[in-house]
Amino acid sequence: MSHLRLKVEFGGGLELLFSNQRKHLVTVPPVVPQGNEGEGPADINFLVHWLKDNLLKERPELFIEGGTVRPGILVLVNDTDWELEGEGDYELKEGDEIVFISTLHGG
Amino acid sequence: MAPKSCALCRNAKAILRRPKTGQQICKDCFFRVFETEVHNTITEARLFKQGDSVAIGASGGKDSTVLAYVMKTLNERYQYGLNLFLLSIDEGITGYRDDSLETVKRNQQQYDMPLKILSYHELYGWTMDRVVSTIGKKNNCTFCGVFRRQALDRGAATLGVDHIVTGHNADDIAETVLMNIMRGDIARLGRCTAICTQGEDTIRRSKPFKYAYEKEIVMYAYFKKLDYFSTECIYSPDAYRGHARAFLKDLEAARPSAIIDIIHSGEAFEVKDEVRATQKAQQTCIRCGYMSSNDLCKACSLLEGLERGMSTAAITDKGRRKLEAQGPAPDNLRTIPYFHPPNSTITNDSPEQPQVND
């Protein structure tokens, strides 16, 4: 099975943790190890860890907390609130656009 | 998962779950309910009257950018008859405020509103860069916060406006309630949830986003593609607020209504008359005429400490005693220009103040 190509975008100041670049094209495996020995489809929780390991340049604690994104970071899946898409359990598809926006900066 | 349809129009695809209600709604319904709720907040609190001049405190960040856009939209849609201005404070933070002010200047064009920028340098003779290079990164947020509050009033007085609106949102207010509880600050707890505050002679100040969740403000800016600036202040954020904020975000993750619940708790809080009687009455600063609960307002005290090389003079008891031990303020001390609030009868019985310009 070929890798999934995704568009990932950071906003609200999060881009500063990712080489100060807002838009990234990434490819991730469609099936990934899950829990003890099993395998499963790549989901957003996997993507968050993958981004931390492969793209994030500094201060991981501002992006990831307790196995998912830090509270206060909004996530959109193809321009829809991830809360409508199963949050971290959303299974990634070829061509998905995932946006992470921090709400934690001043106004 | 199959796409869900909007809980309001039952037609278009839902794109957002509202934290306040849990409803899943589409983009057009989201814009409409967000704007209508702000309109309802404004009309229920009777914040404005026809012909008012209103300054929008604009930092270039998400909240004030969305506020400027929504105020313009509502002013046109509901014919409030307001003259809107953008008012920005330049704290003098290189690499932070200079960049965000560029955003405000673009907003000025985009929203076609006059813009006034007032700098700490102009008003106090000190930029935050210079404050931090003098006192370090401890207490610098105290200086910045006190200076900004007064600068906004003074900028508004220059513009001759009746009213300042700020982008404080529901999350900010809930944080402040929590902070005031943790600090035991009864006086602030009693007033921090007020939608509109007005000292005896200062300009009205209000928060049209009092009930607007930060999540919705950010989503609104995202879907409207509004141009805002989002960088952390380079001089470390207010650590105490940071703790309250992280705690609130955890609460919100567990139960989204927590934010509005905390605001309602704050509103329901009443200070006993006996306690209220012990609180200091508002007066005006003998040096600069700004409202104050002591002879000297906080900004004048902080500025005197800076000017006399004792930056903790207005922050710690030890610093204050050290300053007092050195005698009264010298005659040539730099002071803040005397404050004349708009639309007020000025009885100028203040002592003459020497002005020193740097």
Coordinates of N, CA, C and O in Angstrom, one line a residue, chain B residues 51-136:
Chain B
G51 N -24.4 57.7 17.5 CA -23.5 58.8 17.5 C -22.3 58.7 18.4 O -21.4 59.5 18.3
D52 N -22.2 57.6 19.2 CA -21.0 57.4 20.0 C -19.8 57.3 19.2 O -19.8 56.6 18.1
S53 N -18.7 57.8 19.7 CA -17.4 57.5 19.1 C -16.7 56.4 19.9 O -16.7 56.5 21.2
V54 N -16.3 55.4 19.3 CA -15.8 54.2 20.0 C -14.4 53.8 19.4 O -14.2 53.7 18.2
A55 N -13.5 53.7 20.4 CA -12.1 53.2 20.0 C -12.0 51.7 20.2 O -12.4 51.2 21.3
I56 N -11.5 51.0 19.3 CA -11.3 49.5 19.4 C -9.8 49.4 19.8 O -9.0 49.7 19.0
G57 N -9.6 48.8 21.0 CA -8.2 48.6 21.4 C -7.7 47.5 20.5 O -8.1 46.4 20.5
A58 N -6.7 47.8 19.6 CA -6.3 46.9 18.6 C -4.8 46.5 18.7 O -3.9 47.4 18.7
S59 N -4.5 45.3 18.9 CA -3.1 44.8 19.1 C -2.6 44.1 17.8 O -1.5 43.8 17.7
G60 N -3.5 43.8 16.9 CA -3.1 43.0 15.7 C -3.3 41.5 16.0 O -3.2 40.7 15.1
G61 N -3.6 41.2 17.2 CA -3.8 39.7 17.6 C -5.2 39.3 17.1 O -6.0 40.1 16.7
K62 N -5.5 38.0 17.4 CA -6.8 37.4 16.9 C -8.0 38.1 17.5 O -9.0 38.4 16.7
D63 N -8.0 38.4 18.8 CA -9.3 38.9 19.4 C -9.6 40.3 18.9 O -10.7 40.5 18.5
S64 N -8.6 41.1 18.9 CA -8.9 42.5 18.5 C -9.2 42.6 17.0 O -10.0 43.5 16.6
T65 N -8.5 41.8 16.3 CA -8.8 41.8 14.8 C -10.2 41.3 14.5 O -10.9 41.9 13.7
V66 N -10.6 40.2 15.2 CA -12.0 39.8 15.0 C -13.0 40.8 15.5 O -14.0 41.1 14.9
L67 N -12.7 41.5 16.7 CA -13.5 42.5 17.2 C -13.7 43.6 16.2 O -14.9 44.1 16.0
A68 N -12.6 44.1 15.6 CA -12.7 45.2 14.7 C -13.6 44.8 13.5 O -14.5 45.6 13.1
Y69 N -13.5 43.6 13.0 CA -14.3 43.1 11.9 C -15.7 43.0 12.3 O -16.6 43.5 11.5
V70 N -16.0 42.4 13.4 CA -17.4 42.2 13.9 C -18.1 43.6 14.2 O -19.2 43.8 13.9
M71 N -17.3 44.5 14.9 CA -17.9 45.8 15.2 C -18.3 46.5 13.9 O -19.3 47.2 13.8
K72 N -17.4 46.5 12.9 CA -17.7 47.1 11.6 C -19.0 46.5 11.0 O -19.9 47.2 10.6
T73 N -19.0 45.2 11.0 CA -20.1 44.4 10.4 C -21.4 44.8 11.1 O -22.4 45.1 10.5
L74 N -21.4 44.8 12.5 CA -22.7 45.0 13.2 C -23.1 46.5 13.1 O -24.3 46.8 13.0
N75 N -22.1 47.4 13.1 CA -22.4 48.8 13.0 C -23.2 49.1 11.7 O -24.1 49.9 11.7
E76 N -22.8 48.4 10.7 CA -23.4 48.6 9.4 C -24.8 47.8 9.3 O -25.8 48.4 8.9
R77 N -24.8 46.6 9.8 CA -26.0 45.8 9.7 C -27.1 46.3 10.5 O -28.3 46.3 10.1
Y78 N -26.8 46.7 11.8 CA -27.9 47.1 12.7 C -27.9 48.6 12.9 O -28.6 49.1 13.7
Q79 N -27.2 49.4 12.1 CA -27.2 50.8 12.1 C -27.0 51.4 13.5 O -27.9 52.1 14.0
Y80 N -25.9 51.0 14.2 CA -25.6 51.5 15.5 C -25.3 53.0 15.4 O -25.5 53.7 16.4
G81 N -24.9 53.5 14.3 CA -24.5 54.9 14.2 C -23.2 55.2 14.9 O -23.1 56.3 15.5
L82 N -22.3 54.3 15.0 CA -21.0 54.5 15.8 C -19.9 55.0 14.8 O -19.9 54.6 13.7
N83 N -19.1 55.9 15.4 CA -17.9 56.3 14.7 C -16.8 55.4 15.3 O -16.5 55.5 16.5
L84 N -16.2 54.5 14.5 CA -15.2 53.6 15.0 C -13.8 54.0 14.7 O -13.5 54.5 13.6
F85 N -12.9 53.8 15.7 CA -11.5 54.1 15.5 C -10.7 52.9 16.0 O -11.2 52.1 16.8
L86 N -9.5 52.7 15.4 CA -8.6 51.7 16.0 C -7.6 52.5 16.8 O -7.1 53.5 16.4
L87 N -7.3 51.9 18.0 CA -6.4 52.5 18.9 C -5.4 51.5 19.3 O -5.7 50.4 19.9
S88 N -4.1 51.7 19.0 CA -3.0 50.8 19.3 C -2.0 51.4 20.2 O -1.7 52.5 20.1
I89 N -1.5 50.5 21.1 CA -0.5 51.0 22.0 C 0.8 50.3 21.6 O 0.9 49.1 21.4
D90 N 1.9 51.1 21.4 CA 3.2 50.6 21.0 C 4.0 50.6 22.3 O 4.5 51.6 22.7
E91 N 4.2 49.4 22.8 CA 5.0 49.2 24.0 C 6.5 49.4 23.8 O 7.2 49.5 24.7
G92 N 6.9 49.3 22.5 CA 8.3 49.5 22.2 C 9.0 48.1 22.5 O 9.9 48.1 23.3
I93 N 8.5 47.1 21.8 CA 9.1 45.7 21.9 C 9.6 45.3 20.5 O 8.7 44.9 19.7
T94 N 10.8 45.5 20.3 CA 11.4 45.2 19.0 C 11.2 43.7 18.6 O 11.4 42.9 19.4
G95 N 10.7 43.5 17.4 CA 10.5 42.1 17.0 C 9.2 41.5 17.4 O 8.9 40.3 17.2
Y96 N 8.4 42.3 18.1 CA 7.1 41.8 18.6 C 6.0 42.8 18.2 O 5.3 42.7 17.3
R97 N 6.0 43.9 19.0 CA 5.0 44.9 18.7 C 5.2 45.6 17.4 O 4.2 46.0 16.8
D98 N 6.4 45.8 17.0 CA 6.6 46.5 15.7 C 6.0 45.7 14.6 O 5.3 46.2 13.6
D99 N 6.1 44.3 14.7 CA 5.5 43.5 13.6 C 4.0 43.5 13.8 O 3.3 43.5 12.7
S100 N 3.5 43.4 15.0 CA 2.0 43.3 15.1 C 1.4 44.6 14.7 O 0.2 44.7 14.2
L101 N 2.1 45.8 14.9 CA 1.5 47.1 14.5 C 1.4 47.1 12.9 O 0.5 47.8 12.4
E102 N 2.2 46.4 12.2 CA 2.1 46.3 10.8 C 0.7 45.7 10.4 O 0.1 46.1 9.5
T103 N 0.3 44.7 11.2 CA -1.0 44.0 11.0 C -2.1 45.0 11.2 O -3.0 45.1 10.5
V104 N -2.0 45.8 12.3 CA -3.0 46.8 12.6 C -3.1 47.8 11.5 O -4.2 48.3 11.1
K105 N -1.9 48.2 10.9 CA -1.9 49.2 9.8 C -2.7 48.6 8.6 O -3.3 49.3 7.8
R106 N -2.5 47.3 8.4 CA -3.3 46.6 7.3 C -4.7 46.6 7.6 O -5.6 46.9 6.7
N107 N -5.1 46.3 8.9 CA -6.5 46.4 9.3 C -7.1 47.7 9.1 O -8.3 47.8 8.7
Q108 N -6.3 48.8 9.3 CA -6.8 50.1 9.1 C -7.3 50.3 7.6 O -8.3 50.9 7.4
Q109 N -6.5 49.8 6.7 CA -6.9 49.8 5.3 C -8.1 48.9 5.0 O -9.1 49.3 4.4
Q110 N -8.0 47.7 5.5 CA -9.0 46.7 5.2 C -10.4 47.1 5.7 O -11.4 46.8 5.1
Y111 N -10.4 47.7 6.9 CA -11.7 48.0 7.6 C -12.0 49.5 7.4 O -13.0 49.9 7.9
D112 N -11.1 50.3 6.8 CA -11.4 51.7 6.6 C -11.7 52.4 7.8 O -12.8 53.0 7.9
M113 N -10.8 52.3 8.8 CA -11.1 53.0 10.1 C -9.8 53.8 10.4 O -8.7 53.4 10.2
P114 N -10.0 55.0 11.0 CA -8.8 55.8 11.4 C -8.0 55.1 12.5 O -8.7 54.4 13.4
L115 N -6.7 55.2 12.5 CA -5.9 54.5 13.5 C -5.0 55.5 14.2 O -4.4 56.4 13.6
K116 N -5.0 55.3 15.6 CA -4.1 56.1 16.4 C -3.2 55.2 17.1 O -3.6 54.2 17.7
I117 N -1.9 55.5 17.0 CA -0.9 54.7 17.8 C -0.3 55.6 18.8 O 0.2 56.7 18.5
L118 N -0.3 55.1 20.1 CA 0.3 55.9 21.2 C 1.5 55.0 21.7 O 1.2 53.8 22.0
S119 N 2.6 55.6 21.9 CA 3.7 54.7 22.3 C 4.1 55.0 23.8 O 3.9 56.1 24.3
Y120 N 4.6 54.0 24.5 CA 5.1 54.1 25.8 C 6.2 55.2 25.8 O 6.4 55.9 26.7
H121 N 7.0 55.2 24.8 CA 8.1 56.1 24.7 C 7.6 57.5 24.7 O 8.2 58.4 25.5
E122 N 6.5 57.8 24.0 CA 6.0 59.1 23.9 C 5.4 59.5 25.3 O 5.5 60.6 25.8
L123 N 4.7 58.6 25.9 CA 3.9 58.9 27.1 C 4.8 58.8 28.4 O 4.7 59.7 29.3
Y124 N 5.6 57.8 28.5 CA 6.4 57.6 29.7 C 7.9 57.8 29.6 O 8.6 57.8 30.6
G125 N 8.3 58.0 28.3 CA 9.8 58.1 28.1 C 10.6 56.9 28.2 O 11.8 56.9 28.1
W126 N 9.9 55.7 28.3 CA 10.5 54.4 28.4 C 9.9 53.5 27.4 O 8.6 53.4 27.4
T127 N 10.6 52.7 26.6 CA 10.1 51.6 25.8 C 10.2 50.4 26.7 O 11.0 50.4 27.7
M128 N 9.4 49.3 26.4 CA 9.6 48.1 27.2 C 11.0 47.5 27.0 O 11.5 46.9 27.9
D129 N 11.5 47.7 25.8 CA 12.9 47.2 25.6 C 13.8 47.8 26.6 O 14.7 47.1 27.2
R130 N 13.7 49.1 26.8 CA 14.6 49.8 27.8 C 14.2 49.4 29.2 O 15.1 49.2 30.1
V131 N 12.9 49.2 29.5 CA 12.5 48.7 30.9 C 13.2 47.4 31.2 O 13.8 47.2 32.2
V132 N 13.1 46.5 30.2 CA 13.6 45.1 30.4 C 15.1 45.1 30.5 O 15.7 44.4 31.3
S133 N 15.8 46.0 29.7 CA 17.2 46.0 29.8 C 17.7 46.6 31.1 O 18.8 46.4 31.6
T134 N 16.8 47.4 31.8 CA 17.1 48.0 33.1 C 16.8 47.1 34.2 O 17.6 46.9 35.1
I135 N 15.6 46.5 34.2 CA 15.1 45.7 35.4 C 15.2 44.2 35.2 O 14.9 43.5 36.1
G136 N 15.4 43.7 33.9 CA 15.4 42.3 33.7 C 14.0 41.8 33.4 O 13.0 42.6 33.3

